[in-house]
Short mmCIF file of C-alpha atoms in Angstrom, two decimals:
data_model
loop_
_atom_site.label_atom_id
_atom_site.label_comp_id
_atom_site.label_asym_id
_atom_site.label_seq_id
_atom_site.Cartn_x
_atom_site.Cartn_y
_atom_site.Cartn_z
CA UNK M 1 29.97 -4.90 -17.63
CA UNK M 2 27.21 -6.52 -19.67
CA UNK M 3 26.98 -9.20 -16.99
CA UNK M 4 26.46 -6.54 -14.33
CA UNK M 5 23.73 -4.89 -16.39
CA UNK M 6 22.00 -8.23 -16.98
CA UNK M 7 22.22 -9.05 -13.27
CA UNK M 8 20.72 -5.69 -12.29
CA UNK M 9 17.91 -6.07 -14.82
CA UNK M 10 17.21 -9.56 -13.49
CA UNK M 11 16.88 -8.19 -9.94
CA UNK M 12 14.18 -5.62 -10.77
CA UNK M 13 11.20 -7.95 -11.16
CA UNK M 14 12.30 -10.01 -8.16
CA UNK M 15 12.60 -6.94 -5.92
CA UNK M 16 9.31 -5.50 -7.18
CA UNK M 17 7.52 -8.80 -6.54
CA UNK M 18 8.99 -9.06 -3.03
CA UNK M 19 7.95 -5.47 -2.26
CA UNK M 20 4.43 -6.12 -3.52
CA UNK M 21 4.21 -9.32 -1.46
CA UNK M 22 5.40 -7.55 1.69
CA UNK M 23 2.94 -4.69 1.14
CA UNK M 24 0.06 -7.10 0.53
CA UNK M 25 0.87 -9.21 3.57
CA UNK M 26 1.29 -6.11 5.74
CA UNK M 27 -2.13 -4.92 4.59
CA UNK M 28 -3.64 -8.30 5.44
CA UNK M 29 -2.03 -8.23 8.88
CA UNK M 30 -3.22 -4.67 9.44
CA UNK M 31 -6.78 -5.87 8.79
CA UNK M 32 -6.21 -8.77 11.20
CA UNK M 33 -5.13 -6.31 13.92
CA UNK M 34 -8.24 -4.17 13.36
CA UNK M 35 -10.47 -7.25 13.41
CA UNK M 36 -8.94 -8.46 16.67
CA UNK M 37 -9.20 -5.00 18.25
CA UNK M 38 -12.85 -4.82 17.22
CA UNK M 39 -13.48 -8.32 18.56
CA UNK M 40 -12.05 -7.56 22.01
CA UNK M 41 -13.18 -3.89 21.91
CA UNK M 42 -9.76 -2.62 23.01
CA UNK M 43 -7.89 -0.47 20.49
CA UNK M 44 -5.11 0.92 22.67
CA UNK M 45 -1.92 -1.20 22.58
CA UNK M 46 -0.87 0.35 25.90
CA UNK M 47 -4.00 -1.01 27.62
CA UNK M 48 -3.20 -3.85 30.04
CA UNK M 49 -5.88 -6.09 28.50
CA UNK M 50 -4.85 -5.44 24.88
CA UNK M 51 -4.88 -8.61 22.85
CA UNK M 52 -1.62 -10.55 22.72
CA UNK M 53 -2.61 -11.75 19.26
CA UNK M 54 -3.07 -8.16 18.08
CA UNK M 55 0.33 -7.20 19.52
CA UNK M 56 2.09 -10.09 17.81
CA UNK M 57 0.29 -9.47 14.53
CA UNK M 58 1.11 -5.75 14.65
CA UNK M 59 4.77 -6.61 15.26
CA UNK M 60 4.81 -8.92 12.24
CA UNK M 61 3.08 -6.22 10.16
CA UNK M 62 5.65 -3.62 11.22
CA UNK M 63 8.51 -6.00 10.41
CA UNK M 64 7.07 -6.59 6.94
CA UNK M 65 6.79 -2.85 6.36
CA UNK M 66 10.40 -2.40 7.42
CA UNK M 67 11.43 -5.20 5.08
CA UNK M 68 9.52 -3.59 2.21
CA UNK M 69 11.27 -0.28 2.91
CA UNK M 70 14.66 -2.00 2.86
CA UNK M 71 13.77 -3.71 -0.42
CA UNK M 72 12.75 -0.34 -1.87
CA UNK M 73 16.17 1.00 -0.90
CA UNK M 74 17.83 -1.96 -2.65
CA UNK M 75 15.69 -1.33 -5.72
CA UNK M 76 16.65 2.34 -5.77
CA UNK M 77 20.34 1.41 -5.49
CA UNK M 78 19.98 -1.08 -8.34
CA UNK M 79 18.22 1.52 -10.49
CA UNK M 80 20.95 4.04 -9.75
CA UNK M 81 23.69 1.52 -10.56
CA UNK M 82 21.95 0.61 -13.81
CA UNK M 83 21.71 4.28 -14.79
CA UNK M 84 25.39 4.75 -13.99
CA UNK M 85 26.37 1.66 -15.97
CA UNK M 86 24.09 2.72 -18.80
CA UNK M 87 25.69 6.15 -18.90
CA UNK M 88 29.14 4.58 -18.79
CA UNK M 89 28.35 2.33 -21.76
CA UNK M 90 26.83 5.20 -23.72
CA UNK M 91 29.90 7.39 -23.10
CA UNK M 92 32.34 4.68 -24.22
#
Protein backbone atom coordinates (compact mmCIF):
# COMPACT_ATOMS: atom_id res chain seq x y z
CA UNK A 1 0.00 0.00 0.00
CA UNK A 2 2.89 2.36 0.70
CA UNK A 3 4.05 1.80 -2.87
CA UNK A 4 0.64 2.85 -4.18
CA UNK A 5 0.68 5.99 -2.05
CA UNK A 6 4.20 6.86 -3.22
CA UNK A 7 3.18 6.28 -6.84
CA UNK A 8 0.13 8.52 -6.50
CA UNK A 9 2.17 11.26 -4.83
CA UNK A 10 4.74 11.01 -7.62
CA UNK A 11 2.00 11.51 -10.24
CA UNK A 12 0.69 14.80 -8.81
CA UNK A 13 3.50 17.12 -9.91
CA UNK A 14 3.70 15.41 -13.30
CA UNK A 15 -0.04 15.78 -13.93
CA UNK A 16 -0.05 19.37 -12.69
CA UNK A 17 2.88 20.26 -14.95
CA UNK A 18 1.22 18.62 -17.97
CA UNK A 19 -2.04 20.48 -17.27
CA UNK A 20 -0.20 23.78 -16.95
CA UNK A 21 1.69 23.11 -20.20
CA UNK A 22 -1.51 22.25 -22.06
CA UNK A 23 -3.25 25.36 -20.72
CA UNK A 24 -0.30 27.58 -21.64
CA UNK A 25 -0.01 26.14 -25.14
CA UNK A 26 -3.77 26.40 -25.67
CA UNK A 27 -3.59 30.06 -24.65
CA UNK A 28 -0.74 30.65 -27.10
CA UNK A 29 -2.69 28.95 -29.88
CA UNK A 30 -5.79 30.96 -29.03
CA UNK A 31 -3.74 34.13 -29.51
CA UNK A 32 -2.43 32.75 -32.81
CA UNK A 33 -6.02 32.19 -34.01
CA UNK A 34 -6.99 35.76 -33.06
CA UNK A 35 -3.90 37.16 -34.77
CA UNK A 36 -4.64 35.22 -37.96
CA UNK A 37 -8.30 36.27 -37.92
CA UNK A 38 -7.25 39.89 -37.48
CA UNK A 39 -4.70 39.57 -40.27
CA UNK A 40 -7.21 38.22 -42.80
CA UNK A 41 -10.12 40.22 -41.30
CA UNK A 42 -12.41 37.18 -41.22
CA UNK A 43 -13.51 36.02 -37.77
CA UNK A 44 -16.26 33.57 -38.69
CA UNK A 45 -15.02 29.97 -39.03
CA UNK A 46 -18.09 29.19 -41.17
CA UNK A 47 -17.06 31.80 -43.76
CA UNK A 48 -15.85 30.21 -47.01
CA UNK A 49 -12.67 32.32 -47.01
CA UNK A 50 -11.81 31.64 -43.35
CA UNK A 51 -8.12 30.98 -42.91
CA UNK A 52 -7.03 27.35 -43.13
CA UNK A 53 -4.22 28.17 -40.72
CA UNK A 54 -6.71 29.56 -38.19
CA UNK A 55 -8.89 26.44 -38.55
CA UNK A 56 -5.95 24.10 -38.01
CA UNK A 57 -4.64 26.14 -35.09
CA UNK A 58 -8.09 26.26 -33.47
CA UNK A 59 -8.35 22.49 -33.83
CA UNK A 60 -4.99 22.00 -32.13
CA UNK A 61 -6.04 24.45 -29.38
CA UNK A 62 -9.29 22.55 -28.81
CA UNK A 63 -7.44 19.23 -28.68
CA UNK A 64 -5.07 20.64 -26.07
CA UNK A 65 -7.99 21.86 -23.99
CA UNK A 66 -9.59 18.43 -24.19
CA UNK A 67 -6.30 16.84 -23.15
CA UNK A 68 -6.01 19.22 -20.19
CA UNK A 69 -9.56 18.32 -19.13
CA UNK A 70 -8.72 14.62 -19.31
CA UNK A 71 -5.57 15.20 -17.26
CA UNK A 72 -7.64 17.08 -14.68
CA UNK A 73 -9.93 14.07 -14.45
CA UNK A 74 -6.90 11.81 -13.91
CA UNK A 75 -5.62 14.17 -11.24
CA UNK A 76 -8.98 14.15 -9.47
CA UNK A 77 -9.04 10.34 -9.55
CA UNK A 78 -5.52 10.19 -8.14
CA UNK A 79 -6.44 12.65 -5.38
CA UNK A 80 -9.52 10.59 -4.54
CA UNK A 81 -7.51 7.36 -4.48
CA UNK A 82 -4.90 8.96 -2.24
CA UNK A 83 -7.59 10.15 0.17
CA UNK A 84 -9.10 6.66 0.22
CA UNK A 85 -5.72 5.04 0.80
CA UNK A 86 -4.89 7.64 3.43
CA UNK A 87 -8.15 6.94 5.24
CA UNK A 88 -7.53 3.21 4.98
CA UNK A 89 -4.07 3.55 6.54
CA UNK A 90 -5.37 5.82 9.29
CA UNK A 91 -8.17 3.36 10.14
CA UNK A 92 -5.80 0.38 10.35
